[in-house]
Coordinates of C-alpha atoms in Angstrom, one line a residue:
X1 CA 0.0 0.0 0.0
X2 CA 1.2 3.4 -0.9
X3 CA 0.7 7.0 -1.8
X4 CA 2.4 9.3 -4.1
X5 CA 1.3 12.7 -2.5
X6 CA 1.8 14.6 -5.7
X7 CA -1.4 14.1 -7.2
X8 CA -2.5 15.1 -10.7
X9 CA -4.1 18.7 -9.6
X10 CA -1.5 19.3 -7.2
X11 CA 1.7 18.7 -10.1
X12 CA -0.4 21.1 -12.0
X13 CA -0.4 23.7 -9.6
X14 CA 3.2 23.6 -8.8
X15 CA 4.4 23.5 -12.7
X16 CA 3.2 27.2 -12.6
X17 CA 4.7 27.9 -9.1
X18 CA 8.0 25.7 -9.6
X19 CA 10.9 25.5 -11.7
X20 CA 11.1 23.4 -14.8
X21 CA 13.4 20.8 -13.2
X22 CA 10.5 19.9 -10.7
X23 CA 9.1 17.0 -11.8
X24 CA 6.8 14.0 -10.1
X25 CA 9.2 11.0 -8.8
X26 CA 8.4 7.8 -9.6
X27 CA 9.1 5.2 -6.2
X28 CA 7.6 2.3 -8.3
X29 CA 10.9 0.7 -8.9
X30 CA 11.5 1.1 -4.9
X31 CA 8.1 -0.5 -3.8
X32 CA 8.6 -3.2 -6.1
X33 CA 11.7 -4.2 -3.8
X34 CA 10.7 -3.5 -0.7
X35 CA 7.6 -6.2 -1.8
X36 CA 9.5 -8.3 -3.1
X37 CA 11.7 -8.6 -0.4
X38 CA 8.7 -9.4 1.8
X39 CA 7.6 -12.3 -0.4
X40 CA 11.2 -14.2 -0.8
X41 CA 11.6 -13.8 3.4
X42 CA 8.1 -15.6 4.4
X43 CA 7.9 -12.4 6.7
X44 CA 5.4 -9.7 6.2
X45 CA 6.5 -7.6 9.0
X46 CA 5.7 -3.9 8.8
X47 CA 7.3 -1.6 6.6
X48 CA 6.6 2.5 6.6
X49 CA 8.5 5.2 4.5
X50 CA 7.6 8.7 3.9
X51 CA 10.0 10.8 2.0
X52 CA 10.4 14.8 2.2
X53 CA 11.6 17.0 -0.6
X54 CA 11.2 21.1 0.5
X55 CA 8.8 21.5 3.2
X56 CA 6.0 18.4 1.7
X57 CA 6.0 14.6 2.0
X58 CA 6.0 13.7 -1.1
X59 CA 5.6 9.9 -0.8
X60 CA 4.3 7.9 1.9
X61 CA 4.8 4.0 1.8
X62 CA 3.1 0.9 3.5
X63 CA 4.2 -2.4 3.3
X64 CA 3.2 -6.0 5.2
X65 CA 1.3 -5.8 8.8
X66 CA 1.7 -4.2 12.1
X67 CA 0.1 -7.5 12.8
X68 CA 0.6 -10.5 10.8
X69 CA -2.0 -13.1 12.8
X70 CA -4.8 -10.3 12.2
X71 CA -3.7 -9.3 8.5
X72 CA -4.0 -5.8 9.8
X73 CA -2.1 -3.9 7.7
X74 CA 0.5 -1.1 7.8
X75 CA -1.2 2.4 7.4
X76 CA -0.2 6.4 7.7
X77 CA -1.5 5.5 11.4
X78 CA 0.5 2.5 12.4
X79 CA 3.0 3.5 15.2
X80 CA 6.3 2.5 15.3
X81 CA 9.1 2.3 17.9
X82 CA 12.1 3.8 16.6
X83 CA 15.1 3.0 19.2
X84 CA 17.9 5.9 18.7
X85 CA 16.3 8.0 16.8
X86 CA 15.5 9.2 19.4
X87 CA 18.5 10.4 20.6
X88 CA 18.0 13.7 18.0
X89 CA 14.8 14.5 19.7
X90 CA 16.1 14.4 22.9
X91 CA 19.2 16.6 22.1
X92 CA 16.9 19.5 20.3
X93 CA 14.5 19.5 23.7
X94 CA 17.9 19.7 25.4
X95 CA 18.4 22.3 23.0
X96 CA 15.0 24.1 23.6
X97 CA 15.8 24.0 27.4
X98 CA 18.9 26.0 26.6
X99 CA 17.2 28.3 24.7
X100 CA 14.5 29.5 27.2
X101 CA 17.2 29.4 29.7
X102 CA 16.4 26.5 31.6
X103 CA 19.3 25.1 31.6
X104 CA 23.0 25.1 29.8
X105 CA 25.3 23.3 27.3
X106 CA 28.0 23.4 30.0
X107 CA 26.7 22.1 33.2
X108 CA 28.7 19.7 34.4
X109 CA 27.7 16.2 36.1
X110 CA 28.8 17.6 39.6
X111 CA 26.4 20.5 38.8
X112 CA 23.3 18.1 38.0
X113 CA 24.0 15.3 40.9
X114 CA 25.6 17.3 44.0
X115 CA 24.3 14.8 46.1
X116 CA 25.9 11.9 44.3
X117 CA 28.9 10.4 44.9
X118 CA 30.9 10.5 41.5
X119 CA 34.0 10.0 42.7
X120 CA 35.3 7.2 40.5
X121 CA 34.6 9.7 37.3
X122 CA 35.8 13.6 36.7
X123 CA 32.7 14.9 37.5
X124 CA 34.0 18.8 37.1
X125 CA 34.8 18.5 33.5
X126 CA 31.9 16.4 31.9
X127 CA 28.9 18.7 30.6
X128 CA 25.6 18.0 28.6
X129 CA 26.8 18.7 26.1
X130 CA 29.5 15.9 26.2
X131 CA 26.8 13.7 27.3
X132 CA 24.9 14.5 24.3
X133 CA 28.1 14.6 21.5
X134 CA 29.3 10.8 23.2
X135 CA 32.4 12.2 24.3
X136 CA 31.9 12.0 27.8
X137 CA 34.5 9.0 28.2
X138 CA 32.1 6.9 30.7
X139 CA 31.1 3.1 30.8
X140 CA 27.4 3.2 31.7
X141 CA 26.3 -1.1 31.1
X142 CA 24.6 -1.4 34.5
X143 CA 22.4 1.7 33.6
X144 CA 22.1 0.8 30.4
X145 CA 20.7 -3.2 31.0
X146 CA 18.7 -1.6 33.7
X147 CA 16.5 1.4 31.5
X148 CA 16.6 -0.3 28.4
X149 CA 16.1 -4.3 29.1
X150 CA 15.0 -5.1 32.5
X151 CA 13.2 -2.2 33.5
X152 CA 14.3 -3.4 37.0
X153 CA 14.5 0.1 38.2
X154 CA 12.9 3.1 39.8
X155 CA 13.9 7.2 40.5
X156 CA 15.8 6.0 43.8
X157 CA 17.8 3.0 41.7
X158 CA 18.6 5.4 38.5
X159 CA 20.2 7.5 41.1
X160 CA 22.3 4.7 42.3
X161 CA 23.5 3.5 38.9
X162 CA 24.5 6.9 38.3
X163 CA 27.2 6.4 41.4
X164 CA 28.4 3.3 39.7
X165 CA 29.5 5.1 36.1
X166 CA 32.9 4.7 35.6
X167 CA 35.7 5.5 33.1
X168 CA 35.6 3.9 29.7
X169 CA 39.3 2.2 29.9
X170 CA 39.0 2.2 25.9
X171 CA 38.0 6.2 25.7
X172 CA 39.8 9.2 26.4
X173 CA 37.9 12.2 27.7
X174 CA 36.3 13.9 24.5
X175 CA 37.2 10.9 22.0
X176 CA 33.8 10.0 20.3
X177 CA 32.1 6.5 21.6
X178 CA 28.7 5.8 21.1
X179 CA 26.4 5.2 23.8
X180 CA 23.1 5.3 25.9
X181 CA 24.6 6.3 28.8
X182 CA 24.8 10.1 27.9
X183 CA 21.0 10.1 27.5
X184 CA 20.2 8.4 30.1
X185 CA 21.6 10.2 32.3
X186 CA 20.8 13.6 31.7
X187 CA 17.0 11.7 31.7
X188 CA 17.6 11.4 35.6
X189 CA 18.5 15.0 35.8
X190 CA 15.5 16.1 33.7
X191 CA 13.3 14.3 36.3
X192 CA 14.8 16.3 39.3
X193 CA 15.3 19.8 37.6
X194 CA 11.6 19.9 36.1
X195 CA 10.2 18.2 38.7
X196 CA 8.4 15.9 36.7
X197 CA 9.3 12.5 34.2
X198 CA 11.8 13.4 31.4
X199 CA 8.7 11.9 28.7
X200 CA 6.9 14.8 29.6
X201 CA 9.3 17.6 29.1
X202 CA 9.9 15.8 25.8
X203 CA 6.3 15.9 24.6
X204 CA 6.4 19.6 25.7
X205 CA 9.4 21.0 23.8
X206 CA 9.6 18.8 20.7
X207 CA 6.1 16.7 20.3
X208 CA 3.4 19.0 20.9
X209 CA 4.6 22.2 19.1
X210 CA 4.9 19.9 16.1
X211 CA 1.6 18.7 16.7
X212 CA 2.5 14.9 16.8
X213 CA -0.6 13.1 17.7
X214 CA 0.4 9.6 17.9
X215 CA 4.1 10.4 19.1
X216 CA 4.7 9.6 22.4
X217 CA 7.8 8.3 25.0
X218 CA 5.3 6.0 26.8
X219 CA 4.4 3.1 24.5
X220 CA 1.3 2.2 27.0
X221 CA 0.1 5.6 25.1
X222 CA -0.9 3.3 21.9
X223 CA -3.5 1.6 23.6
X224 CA -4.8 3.8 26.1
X225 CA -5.6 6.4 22.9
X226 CA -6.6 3.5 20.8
X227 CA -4.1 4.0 18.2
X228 CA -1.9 1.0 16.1
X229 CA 1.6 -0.1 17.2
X230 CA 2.9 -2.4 14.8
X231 CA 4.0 -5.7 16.4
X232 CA 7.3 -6.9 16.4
X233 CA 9.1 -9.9 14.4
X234 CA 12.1 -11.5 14.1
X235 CA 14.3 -13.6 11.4
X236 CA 16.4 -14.7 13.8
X237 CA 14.2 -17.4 15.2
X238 CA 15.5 -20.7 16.4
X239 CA 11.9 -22.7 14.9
X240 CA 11.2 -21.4 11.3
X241 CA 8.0 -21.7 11.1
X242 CA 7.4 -19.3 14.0
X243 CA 8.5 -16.3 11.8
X244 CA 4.7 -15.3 11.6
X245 CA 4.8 -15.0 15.8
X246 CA 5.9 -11.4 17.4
X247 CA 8.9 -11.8 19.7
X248 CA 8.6 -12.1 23.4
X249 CA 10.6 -9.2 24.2
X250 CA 8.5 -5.8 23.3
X251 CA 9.2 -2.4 25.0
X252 CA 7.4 -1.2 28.3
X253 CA 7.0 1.8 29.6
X254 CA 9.6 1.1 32.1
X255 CA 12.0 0.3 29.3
X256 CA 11.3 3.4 27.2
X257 CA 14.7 5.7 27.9
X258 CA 15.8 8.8 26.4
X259 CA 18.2 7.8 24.9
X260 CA 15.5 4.8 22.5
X261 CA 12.5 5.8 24.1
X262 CA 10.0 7.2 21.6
X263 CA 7.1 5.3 19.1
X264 CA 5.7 7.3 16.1
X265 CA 4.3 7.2 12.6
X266 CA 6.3 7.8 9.5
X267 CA 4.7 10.6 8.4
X268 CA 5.1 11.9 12.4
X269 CA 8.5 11.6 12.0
X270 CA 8.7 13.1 8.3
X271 CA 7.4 16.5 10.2
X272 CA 10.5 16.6 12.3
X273 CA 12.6 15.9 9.3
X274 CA 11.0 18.6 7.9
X275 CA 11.6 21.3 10.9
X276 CA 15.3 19.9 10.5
X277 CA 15.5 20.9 6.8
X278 CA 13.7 24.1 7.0
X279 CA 15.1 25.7 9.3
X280 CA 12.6 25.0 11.7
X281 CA 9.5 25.4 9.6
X282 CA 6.5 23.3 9.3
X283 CA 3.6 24.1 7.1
X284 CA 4.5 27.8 7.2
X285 CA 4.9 28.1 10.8
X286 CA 8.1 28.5 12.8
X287 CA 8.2 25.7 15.3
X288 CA 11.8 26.1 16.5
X289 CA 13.8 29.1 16.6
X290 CA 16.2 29.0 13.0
X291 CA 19.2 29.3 15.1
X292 CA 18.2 26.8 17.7
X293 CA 18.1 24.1 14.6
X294 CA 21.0 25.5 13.3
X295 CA 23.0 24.9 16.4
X296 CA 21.2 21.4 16.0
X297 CA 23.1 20.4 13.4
X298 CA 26.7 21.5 14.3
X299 CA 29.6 19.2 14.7
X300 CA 30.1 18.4 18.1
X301 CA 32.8 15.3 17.7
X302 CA 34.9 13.5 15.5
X303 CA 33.5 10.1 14.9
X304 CA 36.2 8.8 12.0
X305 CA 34.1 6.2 11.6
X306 CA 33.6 5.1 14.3
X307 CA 30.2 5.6 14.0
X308 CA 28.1 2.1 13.0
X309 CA 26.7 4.2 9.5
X310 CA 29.4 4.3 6.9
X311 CA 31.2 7.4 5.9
X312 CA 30.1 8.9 8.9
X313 CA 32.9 12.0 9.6
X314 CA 31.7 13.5 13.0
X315 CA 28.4 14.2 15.5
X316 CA 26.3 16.4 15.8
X317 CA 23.1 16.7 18.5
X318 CA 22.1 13.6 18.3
X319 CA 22.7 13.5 14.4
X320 CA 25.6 11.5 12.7
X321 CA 27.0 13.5 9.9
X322 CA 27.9 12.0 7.1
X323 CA 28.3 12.0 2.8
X324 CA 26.4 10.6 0.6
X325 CA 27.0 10.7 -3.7
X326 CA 29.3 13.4 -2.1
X327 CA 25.9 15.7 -0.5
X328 CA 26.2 16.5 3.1
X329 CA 23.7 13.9 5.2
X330 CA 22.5 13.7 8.4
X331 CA 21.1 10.3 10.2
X332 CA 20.4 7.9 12.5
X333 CA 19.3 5.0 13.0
X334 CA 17.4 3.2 15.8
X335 CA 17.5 -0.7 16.8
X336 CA 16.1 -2.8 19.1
X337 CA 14.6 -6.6 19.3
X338 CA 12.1 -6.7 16.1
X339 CA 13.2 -3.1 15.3
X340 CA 15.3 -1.6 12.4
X341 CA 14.5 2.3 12.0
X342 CA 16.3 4.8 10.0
X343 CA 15.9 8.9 9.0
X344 CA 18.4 10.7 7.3
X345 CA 18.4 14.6 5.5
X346 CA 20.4 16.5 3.2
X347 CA 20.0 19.9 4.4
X348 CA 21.7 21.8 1.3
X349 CA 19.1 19.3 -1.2
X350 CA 16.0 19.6 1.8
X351 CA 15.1 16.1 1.4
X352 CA 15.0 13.5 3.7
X353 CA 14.0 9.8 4.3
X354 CA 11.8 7.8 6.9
X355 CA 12.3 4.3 7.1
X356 CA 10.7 2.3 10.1
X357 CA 10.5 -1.8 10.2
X358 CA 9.2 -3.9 12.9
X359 CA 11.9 -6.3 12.4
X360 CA 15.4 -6.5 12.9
X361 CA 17.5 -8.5 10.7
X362 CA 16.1 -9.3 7.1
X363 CA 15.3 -5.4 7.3
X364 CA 19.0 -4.5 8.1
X365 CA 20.1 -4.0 4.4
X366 CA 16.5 -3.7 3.1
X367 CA 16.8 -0.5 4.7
X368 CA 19.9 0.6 3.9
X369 CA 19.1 -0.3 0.1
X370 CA 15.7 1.8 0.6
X371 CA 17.8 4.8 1.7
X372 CA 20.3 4.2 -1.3
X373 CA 17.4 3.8 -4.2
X374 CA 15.3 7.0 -2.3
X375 CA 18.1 9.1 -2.9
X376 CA 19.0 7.8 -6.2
X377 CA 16.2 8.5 -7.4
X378 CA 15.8 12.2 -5.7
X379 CA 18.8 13.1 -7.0
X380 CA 18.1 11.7 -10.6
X381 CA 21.7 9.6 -10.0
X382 CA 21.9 6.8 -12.7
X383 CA 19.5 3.7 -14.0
X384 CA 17.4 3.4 -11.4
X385 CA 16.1 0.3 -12.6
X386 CA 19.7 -0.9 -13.2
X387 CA 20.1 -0.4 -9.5
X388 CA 17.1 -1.4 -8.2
X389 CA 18.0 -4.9 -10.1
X390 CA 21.1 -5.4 -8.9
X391 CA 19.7 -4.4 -5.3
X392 CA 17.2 -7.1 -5.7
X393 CA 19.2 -9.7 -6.7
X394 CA 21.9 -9.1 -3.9
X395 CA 19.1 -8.5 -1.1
X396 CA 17.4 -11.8 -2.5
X397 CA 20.2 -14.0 -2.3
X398 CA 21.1 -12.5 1.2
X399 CA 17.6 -13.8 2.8
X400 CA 18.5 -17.1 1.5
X401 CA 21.9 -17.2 3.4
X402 CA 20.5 -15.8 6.3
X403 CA 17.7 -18.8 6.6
X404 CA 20.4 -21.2 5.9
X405 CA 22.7 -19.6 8.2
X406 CA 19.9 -19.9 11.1
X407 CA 19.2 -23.3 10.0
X408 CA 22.7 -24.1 10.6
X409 CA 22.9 -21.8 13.8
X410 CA 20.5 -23.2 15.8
X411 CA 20.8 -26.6 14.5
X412 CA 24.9 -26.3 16.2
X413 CA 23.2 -25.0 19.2
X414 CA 21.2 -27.8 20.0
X415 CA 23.4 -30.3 19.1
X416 CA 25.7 -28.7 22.3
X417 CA 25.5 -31.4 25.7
X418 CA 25.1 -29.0 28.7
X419 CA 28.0 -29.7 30.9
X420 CA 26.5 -29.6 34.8
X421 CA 28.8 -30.5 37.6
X422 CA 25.7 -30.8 39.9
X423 CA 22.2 -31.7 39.7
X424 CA 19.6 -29.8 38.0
X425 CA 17.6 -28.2 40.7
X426 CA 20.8 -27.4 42.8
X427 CA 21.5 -24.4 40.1
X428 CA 17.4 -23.2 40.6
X429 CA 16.5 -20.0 42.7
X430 CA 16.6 -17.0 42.9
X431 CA 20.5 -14.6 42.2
X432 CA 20.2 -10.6 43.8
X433 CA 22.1 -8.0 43.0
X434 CA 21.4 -5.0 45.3
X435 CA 21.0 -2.6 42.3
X436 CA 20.2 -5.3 39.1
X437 CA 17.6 -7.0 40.6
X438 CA 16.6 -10.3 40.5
X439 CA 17.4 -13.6 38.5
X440 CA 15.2 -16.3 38.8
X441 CA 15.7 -19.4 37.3
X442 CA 13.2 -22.8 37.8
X443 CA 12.9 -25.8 36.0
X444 CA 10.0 -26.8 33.8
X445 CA 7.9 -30.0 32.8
X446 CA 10.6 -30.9 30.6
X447 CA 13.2 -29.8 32.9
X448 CA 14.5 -27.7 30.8
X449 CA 15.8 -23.9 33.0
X450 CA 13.4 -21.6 32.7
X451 CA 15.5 -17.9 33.2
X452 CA 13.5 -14.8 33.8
X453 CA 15.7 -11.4 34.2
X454 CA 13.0 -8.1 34.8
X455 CA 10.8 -8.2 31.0
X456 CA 13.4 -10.9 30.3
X457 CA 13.3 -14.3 29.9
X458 CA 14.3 -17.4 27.8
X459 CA 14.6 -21.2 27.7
X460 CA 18.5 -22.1 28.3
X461 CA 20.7 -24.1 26.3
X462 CA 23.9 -25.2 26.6
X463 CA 26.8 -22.9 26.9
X464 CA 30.3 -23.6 25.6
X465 CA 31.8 -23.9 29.4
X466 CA 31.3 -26.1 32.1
X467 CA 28.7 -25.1 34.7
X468 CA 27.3 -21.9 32.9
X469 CA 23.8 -21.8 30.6
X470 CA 23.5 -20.2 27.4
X471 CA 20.5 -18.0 27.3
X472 CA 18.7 -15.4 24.3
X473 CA 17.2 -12.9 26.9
X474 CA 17.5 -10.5 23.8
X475 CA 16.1 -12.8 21.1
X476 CA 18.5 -13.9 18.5
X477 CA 21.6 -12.8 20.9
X478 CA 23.3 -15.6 23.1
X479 CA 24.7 -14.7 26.7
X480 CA 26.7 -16.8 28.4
X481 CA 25.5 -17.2 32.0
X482 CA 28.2 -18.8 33.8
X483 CA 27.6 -19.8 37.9
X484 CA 30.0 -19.9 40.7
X485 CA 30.2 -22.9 42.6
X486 CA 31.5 -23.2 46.3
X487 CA 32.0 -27.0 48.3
X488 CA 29.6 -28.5 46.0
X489 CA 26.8 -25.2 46.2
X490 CA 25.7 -22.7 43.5
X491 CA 26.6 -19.4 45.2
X492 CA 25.9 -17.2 42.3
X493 CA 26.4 -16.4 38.7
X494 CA 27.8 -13.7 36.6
X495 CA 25.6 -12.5 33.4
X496 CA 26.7 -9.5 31.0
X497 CA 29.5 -9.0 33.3
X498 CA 27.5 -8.4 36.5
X499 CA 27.9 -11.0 39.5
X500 CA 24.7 -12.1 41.5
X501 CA 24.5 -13.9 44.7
X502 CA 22.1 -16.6 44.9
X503 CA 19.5 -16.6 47.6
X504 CA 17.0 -19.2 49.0
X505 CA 17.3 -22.4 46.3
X506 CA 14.0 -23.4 44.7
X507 CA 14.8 -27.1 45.9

């Protein structure tokens, strides 16, 4: 399903407003691709564009279903959760805050958290503005696993996790590493400053002068207003013939963080790509101050690289800057389980590109070959049917590999013999940690471990160690979850580097 919003009456209009070299696009080649993508995979997850040129979206398109048992299909209404891309929103509200003098570039950690013991960090020289550009040279993974996975956590806790940042060994103080962290953190302070959750502030400074409607940082906001969220799916599934079912793991409110914390519609998110290109400008009004979206979009760090979207040269808030067919772009992208996102602009050209999929891995270079043909054929660069061919037959013959590789994965997986020094139910209970939470771990009716982590859970497997389970709490990525035995007892276990101690057994 799609719509070319250049309709017949409207091209007339502008050919006596507009330049001869305006013309009406034709994205025929690029929903032929995207659809036939879809068919070859067995998956018809949810697919929405919407691409901007000037101040208008001048396509919009729908592909599969937000939910694939129901045959309900993707539409201009169909929420999305978009991971990162978030992170762009954030930083202009940050921006915004600044700019009604509310708070400033240059506060430093000390500044937000004088209560806080940040001892083990330079607390003096690290700003919001480092927090923001990813140069703030800090290892957050407890408060990351904690806002974005578990949800194990509450104001008091996020406090605490802030005390237990440390210094990224592999970072130097203003080097560019990407991260949650930065986000996150100034989410806390946000909370505390305005007196109220950082979601709100959010909605107040970015959402509602845009006029978003079905935008929102709390994704229980879907149903209570009675609006679509496409469902989430996953290649990466262990039985094939499960592709059809959503994957456990879905976002929560409690897992919604500033730094991926946001569900929209494409055309939703084509409006902010618009403000971005315009100067702040939508339909005619001025949304954001010019100079407040200007700021926006200067360089903050050198990435090199570094940076997971190629060609990428520096950072700016929240915006990865980057080239591409040698035009300045901006972008990022947003990931989670069942989620591949993308939005991108080229602010000297004023288009831009919305790409949202509720799933995670045959999407990966579908969307990166949706952004290459949209902009191919925007700029009028080549034989777009020449390209879109190739693009096809590369992105066809990578969904084959993938199901074989799967196939094969899984099929090694199983074939492992879990290596238990003791019995069974001696490993079962329940592992604290006084600022993770709880995990629990039981055995079923076919003894197999049951492992439940906050929103998290999973049937174990065998690990490649002795004494230690292998677990997909984030589907379609193993963990190793290795235990620590003491005269013949399970004392505790160590998962994503974090050590628990095990409490009464479930014996």
């Amino acid at each position: 399903m799609s719509k070319v919003i250049w309709g017949l009456t409207i091209s007339f209009l502008l050919a006596i407003t507009c330049s001869a070299d305006d013309k009406i696009l034709d994205f025929s080649a690029l929903e032929a691709l995207v659809k036939d993508l879809k068919g070859v995979s067995n998956l018809p997850s949810g697919t929405a564009i919407a691409i901007i040129k000037d101040d208008q979206i001048i396509y919009e398109g729908y592909f599969g279903y937000a939910d694939i048992e129901k045959r309900e299909e993707v539409s201009a209404e169909t929420a999305f959760y978009i991971g990162s891309i978030t992170k762009p929103m954030f930083a202009l509200s940050t921006l915004m805050l600044e700019e009604k003098g509310k708070l400033q570039e240059n506060t430093t950690l000390s500044e937000m958290f004088p209560e806080l013991d940040l001892s083990q960090i330079d607390a003096n020289h690290i700003t919001t503005k480092d927090l923001l550009g990813h140069t703030s040279g800090l290892n957050y993974d407890a408060y990351t696993l904690a806002t974005a996975y578990t949800g194990l956590h509450n104001k008091e806790i996020r406090h605490k996790l802030i005390e237990t940042i440390q210094r990224n060994q592999k970072q130097e103080p203003g080097q560019f590493a990407y991260t949650n962290g930065g986000y996150n953190v100034l989410s806390v302070w946000y909370d505390d400053l305005f007196n109220q959750p950082w979601q709100d502030t959010l909605s107040e400074t970015v959402f509602k002068p845009l006029g978003l409607k079905k935008t929102s940082a709390y994704i229980s906001d879907a149903d209570k207003n009675g609006y679509s969220l496409a469902k989430t799916y996953s290649f990466a599934r262990a039985d094939r013939s499960k592709l059809h079912e959503p994957i456990y793991l879905r976002k929560q409110d409690n897992t919604m963080h500033a730094a991926g914390g946001v569900i929209t519609t494409a055309p939703e998110l084509a409006h902010f790509v618009i403000a971005q290109v315009n100067a702040g400008q939508v339909d005619g009004k001025q949304v954001f101050p010019s100079h407040v979206i200007a700021k926006s979009q200067e360089q903050v760090a050198v990435a090199n690289d570094t940076y997971s979207i190629p060609g990428t040269i520096g950072y700016a808030w929240g915006w990865a800057i980057g080239t591409y067919e040698n035009e300045t772009l901006y972008s990022h992208g947003g990931g989670f389980a069942g989620v591949r996102a993308h939005v991108s602009f080229m602010p000297d050209k004023k288009l831009g590109i919305v790409i949202l999929n509720a799933e995670d891995v045959a999407s990966s270079e579908l969307t990166t070959a949706i952004k290459d043909v949209a902009y191919n054929i925007l700029l009028d660069n080549g034989d777009i049917e020449d390209d879109v061919r190739k693009r096809k037959q590369h992105l066809l013959g990578h969904i084959k590999n993938l199901d074989q590789l799967y196939q094969d994965h899984y099929a090694q997986l199983a074939a492992r013999e879990m290596v238990l020094t003791l019995k069974k139910s001696k490993y079962t209970g329940t592992y604290s940690h006084s600022l993770m939470g709880a995990v629990n771990i039981k055995l079923n009716e076919q003894r197999d471990f049951e492992v439940s982590f906050g929103n998290m859970k999973a049937i174990a497997t065998a690990y490649r160690t002795p004494d230690a389970l292998r677990v997909e709490l984030n589907p379609g990525r193993g963990e190793g979850l290795g235990f620590h035995i003491e005269d013949n007892q399970v004392v505790g276990l160590n998962v994503w580097g974090f050590d628990f101690k095990k409490g009464i057994s479930a014996e």
